[in-house]
PDB file of C-alpha atoms in Angstrom:
ATOM      1  CA  MET A   1       0.184  -0.044  -0.036  1.00 66.00           C
ATOM      2  CA  SER A   2       1.334   3.473  -1.131  1.00 84.00           C
ATOM      3  CA  ALA A   3       2.215   5.424   1.936  1.00 90.00           C
ATOM      4  CA  VAL A   4       0.821   9.612   2.900  1.00 90.00           C
ATOM      5  CA  SER A   5       2.992  11.323   1.183  1.00 89.00           C
ATOM      6  CA  GLU A   6       3.378   9.617  -2.138  1.00 88.00           C
ATOM      7  CA  LEU A   7      -0.334  11.008  -2.851  1.00 86.00           C
ATOM      8  CA  MET A   8      -0.558  14.296  -0.366  1.00 82.00           C
ATOM      9  CA  SER A   9      -0.960  17.330  -1.636  1.00 80.00           C
ATOM     10  CA  LYS A  10       1.247  19.743  -3.308  1.00 81.00           C
ATOM     11  CA  LYS A  11      -0.184  23.036  -2.305  1.00 81.00           C
ATOM     12  CA  ASN A  12       0.947  25.050  -0.503  1.00 85.00           C
ATOM     13  CA  VAL A  13      -1.259  24.665   3.417  1.00 93.00           C
ATOM     14  CA  VAL A  14      -2.822  27.590   4.210  1.00 95.00           C
ATOM     15  CA  SER A  15      -2.914  28.447   8.175  1.00 94.00           C
ATOM     16  CA  ILE A  16      -2.705  30.909  10.487  1.00 95.00           C
ATOM     17  CA  GLN A  17      -1.140  31.981  14.562  1.00 93.00           C
ATOM     18  CA  SER A  18      -3.587  30.920  16.858  1.00 89.00           C
ATOM     19  CA  ASN A  19      -3.023  33.847  18.790  1.00 81.00           C
ATOM     20  CA  SER A  20      -3.638  35.756  15.653  1.00 78.00           C
ATOM     21  CA  GLU A  21      -7.233  38.106  15.898  1.00 90.00           C
ATOM     22  CA  ILE A  22      -8.497  36.229  12.372  1.00 94.00           C
ATOM     23  CA  THR A  23     -12.305  36.185  11.603  1.00 95.00           C
ATOM     24  CA  ALA A  24     -14.638  33.948  10.282  1.00 95.00           C
ATOM     25  CA  LEU A  25     -15.098  36.458   7.057  1.00 95.00           C
ATOM     26  CA  ASP A  26     -10.915  36.478   6.924  1.00 96.00           C
ATOM     27  CA  ILE A  27     -11.386  32.892   6.328  1.00 96.00           C
ATOM     28  CA  SER A  28     -13.317  33.077   4.229  1.00 96.00           C
ATOM     29  CA  LYS A  29     -12.248  34.613   2.182  1.00 96.00           C
ATOM     30  CA  LEU A  30      -8.365  32.989   3.414  1.00 96.00           C
ATOM     31  CA  MET A  31      -9.880  30.429   2.045  1.00 96.00           C
ATOM     32  CA  VAL A  32     -11.042  31.409  -1.668  1.00 96.00           C
ATOM     33  CA  LYS A  33      -8.256  33.240  -2.364  1.00 96.00           C
ATOM     34  CA  ASN A  34      -6.155  30.125  -2.171  1.00 95.00           C
ATOM     35  CA  LYS A  35      -8.806  27.725  -3.393  1.00 93.00           C
ATOM     36  CA  VAL A  36      -8.915  25.629  -0.607  1.00 93.00           C
ATOM     37  CA  GLY A  37     -11.430  23.816   1.603  1.00 93.00           C
ATOM     38  CA  SER A  38      -9.187  24.711   4.998  1.00 95.00           C
ATOM     39  CA  VAL A  39      -6.415  26.614   7.387  1.00 96.00           C
ATOM     40  CA  LEU A  40      -5.149  25.233   9.388  1.00 96.00           C
ATOM     41  CA  VAL A  41      -4.398  27.108  13.163  1.00 95.00           C
ATOM     42  CA  LEU A  42      -0.923  26.745  14.712  1.00 93.00           C
ATOM     43  CA  ASP A  43       0.458  27.520  17.463  1.00 91.00           C
ATOM     44  CA  SER A  44       3.963  29.622  18.230  1.00 90.00           C
ATOM     45  CA  ALA A  45       5.469  26.748  18.282  1.00 89.00           C
ATOM     46  CA  ASN A  46       4.554  26.366  14.437  1.00 89.00           C
ATOM     47  CA  LEU A  47       2.653  23.044  15.908  1.00 90.00           C
ATOM     48  CA  PRO A  48      -0.672  22.323  14.237  1.00 93.00           C
ATOM     49  CA  ILE A  49      -3.644  22.675  17.147  1.00 94.00           C
ATOM     50  CA  GLY A  50      -7.014  23.290  15.030  1.00 95.00           C
ATOM     51  CA  ILE A  51      -7.897  23.660  11.460  1.00 96.00           C
ATOM     52  CA  ILE A  52     -10.914  25.210  10.278  1.00 97.00           C
ATOM     53  CA  THR A  53     -12.730  23.786   7.589  1.00 95.00           C
ATOM     54  CA  GLU A  54     -15.690  24.725   5.365  1.00 95.00           C
ATOM     55  CA  ARG A  55     -17.910  22.775   7.529  1.00 93.00           C
ATOM     56  CA  ASP A  56     -16.857  25.014  10.036  1.00 95.00           C
ATOM     57  CA  ILE A  57     -18.414  27.408   9.461  1.00 95.00           C
ATOM     58  CA  ILE A  58     -21.095  26.580   8.589  1.00 94.00           C
ATOM     59  CA  LYS A  59     -21.839  25.251  11.306  1.00 93.00           C
ATOM     60  CA  LYS A  60     -20.573  27.297  14.049  1.00 93.00           C
ATOM     61  CA  VAL A  61     -21.633  31.086  12.026  1.00 93.00           C
ATOM     62  CA  CYS A  62     -23.501  30.693   9.019  1.00 90.00           C
ATOM     63  CA  VAL A  63     -26.031  28.361  11.314  1.00 91.00           C
ATOM     64  CA  THR A  64     -25.758  30.292  14.414  1.00 91.00           C
ATOM     65  CA  ASN A  65     -26.516  33.515  11.959  1.00 89.00           C
ATOM     66  CA  THR A  66     -24.167  35.115  13.737  1.00 90.00           C
ATOM     67  CA  LEU A  67     -21.421  38.366  11.901  1.00 93.00           C
ATOM     68  CA  PRO A  68     -18.864  36.639   9.977  1.00 93.00           C
ATOM     69  CA  ASN A  69     -16.433  39.235  11.195  1.00 93.00           C
ATOM     70  CA  GLU A  70     -17.924  38.934  14.844  1.00 93.00           C
ATOM     71  CA  MET A  71     -17.003  35.291  15.222  1.00 94.00           C
ATOM     72  CA  LYS A  72     -12.785  34.404  15.928  1.00 93.00           C
ATOM     73  CA  ALA A  73     -11.749  32.188  14.397  1.00 92.00           C
ATOM     74  CA  ASP A  74     -10.833  30.022  18.173  1.00 90.00           C
ATOM     75  CA  LYS A  75     -13.962  29.259  18.486  1.00 93.00           C
ATOM     76  CA  ILE A  76     -15.142  28.091  15.519  1.00 94.00           C
ATOM     77  CA  MET A  77     -12.108  25.880  14.692  1.00 94.00           C
ATOM     78  CA  SER A  78     -12.112  22.053  15.265  1.00 94.00           C
ATOM     79  CA  SER A  79      -9.466  20.386  18.246  1.00 93.00           C
ATOM     80  CA  PRO A  80      -7.782  18.925  18.899  1.00 93.00           C
ATOM     81  CA  VAL A  81      -6.917  18.220  15.350  1.00 94.00           C
ATOM     82  CA  ILE A  82      -5.917  15.005  14.064  1.00 96.00           C
ATOM     83  CA  THR A  83      -3.543  14.357  11.886  1.00 96.00           C
ATOM     84  CA  ILE A  84      -1.020  11.809  10.370  1.00 96.00           C
ATOM     85  CA  MET A  85       2.082  11.035   9.625  1.00 96.00           C
ATOM     86  CA  SER A  86       3.509  11.412   6.781  1.00 94.00           C
ATOM     87  CA  TYR A  87       5.979   7.355   6.434  1.00 95.00           C
ATOM     88  CA  ASP A  88       1.880   6.621   7.112  1.00 96.00           C
ATOM     89  CA  SER A  89       0.244   4.011   4.992  1.00 93.00           C
ATOM     90  CA  ILE A  90      -2.811   4.988   2.765  1.00 92.00           C
ATOM     91  CA  GLU A  91      -4.994   2.890   4.817  1.00 92.00           C
ATOM     92  CA  THR A  92      -4.324   4.496   7.744  1.00 95.00           C
ATOM     93  CA  ALA A  93      -5.509   7.474   6.742  1.00 95.00           C
ATOM     94  CA  ALA A  94      -8.744   5.810   5.117  1.00 93.00           C
ATOM     95  CA  GLN A  95      -9.565   4.697   8.966  1.00 95.00           C
ATOM     96  CA  LYS A  96      -8.585   7.753  10.674  1.00 96.00           C
ATOM     97  CA  MET A  97     -11.280   9.353   8.576  1.00 95.00           C
ATOM     98  CA  THR A  98     -13.626   7.053   8.375  1.00 94.00           C
ATOM     99  CA  HIS A  99     -13.922   6.498  12.881  1.00 96.00           C
ATOM    100  CA  TYR A 100     -13.066  10.077  13.020  1.00 96.00           C
ATOM    101  CA  LYS A 101     -15.655  11.239  10.327  1.00 94.00           C
ATOM    102  CA  ILE A 102     -13.627  13.955   8.563  1.00 95.00           C
ATOM    103  CA  LYS A 103     -11.741  14.969   5.515  1.00 94.00           C
ATOM    104  CA  ARG A 104      -8.849  16.046   5.430  1.00 94.00           C
ATOM    105  CA  LEU A 105      -5.947  15.174   7.380  1.00 95.00           C
ATOM    106  CA  PRO A 106      -2.904  17.103   8.677  1.00 95.00           C
ATOM    107  CA  VAL A 107       0.901  15.507   7.570  1.00 95.00           C
ATOM    108  CA  LEU A 108       3.162  15.836   9.825  1.00 94.00           C
ATOM    109  CA  GLU A 109       7.044  14.946   8.530  1.00 92.00           C
ATOM    110  CA  GLU A 110       8.911  13.648  11.660  1.00 92.00           C
ATOM    111  CA  ASN A 111      10.081  16.268  13.565  1.00 90.00           C
ATOM    112  CA  GLN A 112       5.912  17.256  13.848  1.00 88.00           C
ATOM    113  CA  GLN A 113       6.430  20.082  10.814  1.00 89.00           C
ATOM    114  CA  ILE A 114       3.528  20.269   9.005  1.00 93.00           C
ATOM    115  CA  ALA A 115       4.420  18.786   5.456  1.00 93.00           C
ATOM    116  CA  SER A 116       1.050  18.609   3.956  1.00 94.00           C
ATOM    117  CA  ILE A 117      -2.791  18.007   4.582  1.00 94.00           C
ATOM    118  CA  LEU A 118      -4.761  14.698   2.934  1.00 94.00           C
ATOM    119  CA  SER A 119      -8.013  14.790   1.535  1.00 92.00           C
ATOM    120  CA  LEU A 120     -10.878  12.213   1.108  1.00 91.00           C
ATOM    121  CA  THR A 121     -10.318  13.808  -2.751  1.00 89.00           C
ATOM    122  CA  ASP A 122      -6.320  12.911  -3.221  1.00 90.00           C
ATOM    123  CA  ILE A 123      -7.296   9.128  -1.528  1.00 90.00           C
ATOM    124  CA  THR A 124      -9.942   9.535  -4.319  1.00 89.00           C
ATOM    125  CA  LYS A 125      -7.861   9.930  -7.619  1.00 87.00           C
ATOM    126  CA  HIS A 126      -5.072   7.163  -6.067  1.00 85.00           C
ATOM    127  CA  LEU A 127      -7.534   4.651  -5.991  1.00 84.00           C
ATOM    128  CA  SER A 128      -9.393   6.165  -9.737  1.00 85.00           C
ATOM    129  CA  LYS A 129      -6.222   5.550 -10.541  1.00 82.00           C
ATOM    130  CA  ILE A 130      -5.970   1.998  -9.385  1.00 80.00           C
ATOM    131  CA  LEU A 131      -9.151   0.705 -11.040  1.00 80.00           C
ATOM    132  CA  VAL A 132      -8.228   2.314 -13.813  1.00 82.00           C
ATOM    133  CA  ASP A 133      -5.099   0.453 -14.934  1.00 80.00           C
ATOM    134  CA  ASP A 134      -6.676  -3.094 -13.740  1.00 77.00           C
ATOM    135  CA  TYR A 135     -10.154  -2.721 -15.578  1.00 76.00           C
ATOM    136  CA  LYS A 136      -6.954  -1.982 -18.626  1.00 79.00           C
ATOM    137  CA  ARG A 137      -4.830  -4.899 -17.316  1.00 76.00           C
ATOM    138  CA  PHE A 138      -8.185  -7.252 -17.499  1.00 76.00           C
ATOM    139  CA  ARG A 139      -9.208  -5.947 -20.914  1.00 76.00           C
ATOM    140  CA  PHE A 140      -5.739  -6.754 -22.225  1.00 74.00           C
ATOM    141  CA  LEU A 141      -6.121 -10.163 -20.823  1.00 70.00           C
ATOM    142  CA  LYS A 142     -10.264 -11.061 -22.158  1.00 69.00           C
ATOM    143  CA  SER A 143      -9.144  -9.463 -25.927  1.00 72.00           C
ATOM    144  CA  ILE A 144      -6.221 -12.211 -26.014  1.00 68.00           C
ATOM    145  CA  PHE A 145      -7.542 -14.858 -24.172  1.00 64.00           C
ATOM    146  CA  GLU A 146     -10.592 -14.433 -26.458  1.00 68.00           C
ATOM    147  CA  SER A 147      -8.553 -13.733 -30.591  1.00 68.00           C
ATOM    148  CA  ASP A 148      -6.803 -17.379 -29.543  1.00 70.00           C
ATOM    149  CA  TRP A 149      -9.001 -18.908 -27.328  1.00 67.00           C
ATOM    150  CA  ASP A 150      -7.927 -22.502 -28.674  1.00 70.00           C
ATOM    151  CA  TYR A 151      -4.488 -22.396 -28.962  1.00 72.00           C
ATOM    152  CA  TYR A 152      -4.776 -21.156 -24.516  1.00 70.00           C
ATOM    153  CA  SER A 153      -7.179 -23.404 -23.859  1.00 74.00           C
ATOM    154  CA  SER A 154      -4.692 -26.206 -25.156  1.00 75.00           C
ATOM    155  CA  LEU A 155      -1.521 -25.123 -23.269  1.00 76.00           C
ATOM    156  CA  PHE A 156      -3.243 -24.224 -20.465  1.00 76.00           C
ATOM    157  CA  TYR A 157      -4.645 -28.069 -20.484  1.00 77.00           C
ATOM    158  CA  LEU A 158      -0.745 -28.880 -21.564  1.00 79.00           C
ATOM    159  CA  LEU A 159       0.596 -27.202 -17.961  1.00 81.00           C
ATOM    160  CA  TYR A 160      -1.852 -29.228 -15.819  1.00 77.00           C
ATOM    161  CA  GLN A 161      -0.388 -32.032 -17.508  1.00 76.00           C
ATOM    162  CA  VAL A 162       3.008 -31.075 -16.597  1.00 78.00           C
ATOM    163  CA  LEU A 163       2.285 -30.449 -13.409  1.00 77.00           C
ATOM    164  CA  HIS A 164       0.397 -33.250 -12.389  1.00 68.00           C
ATOM    165  CA  LEU A 165       2.702 -35.021 -13.203  1.00 70.00           C
ATOM    166  CA  VAL A 166       5.741 -34.068 -11.270  1.00 67.00           C
ATOM    167  CA  ILE A 167       3.361 -33.421  -8.007  1.00 68.00           C
ATOM    168  CA  ILE A 168       2.652 -36.515  -8.504  1.00 56.00           C
TER     169      ILE A 168
END
């Protein structure tokens, strides 16, 4: 199975400092400007302490009928942030996403610094490539067998006979 580092987004991670006076409106503008769906909240050592997603803004600002320029980032961030290491497997990432019901995982390097964000879309793209490749291989093999079925069936029968003699 592939490692998280092979699939993670190559985009720059958008982040803010936790002690800032940034509002939900500022976060929304930052997301739109950078074409991202989340913003990480970092502490003074640049370690992730929270994440703000589009969904957080909808649930904690829009639904509560709060003005976005009055809601501070620390009030809408999801914390503690669930992370994954860059060397972990995609299977581990998918299990974490499923368990915590999240769509984005900040990826950490061994020194605990942010490397990227792995999204459900990154995993889906990877899996779709695997499926397409497998389908192409299957179609290729199917075309070979269909074109020369008599030849291959005779070859398989001969191989079976040889293996049968070797085993007995």
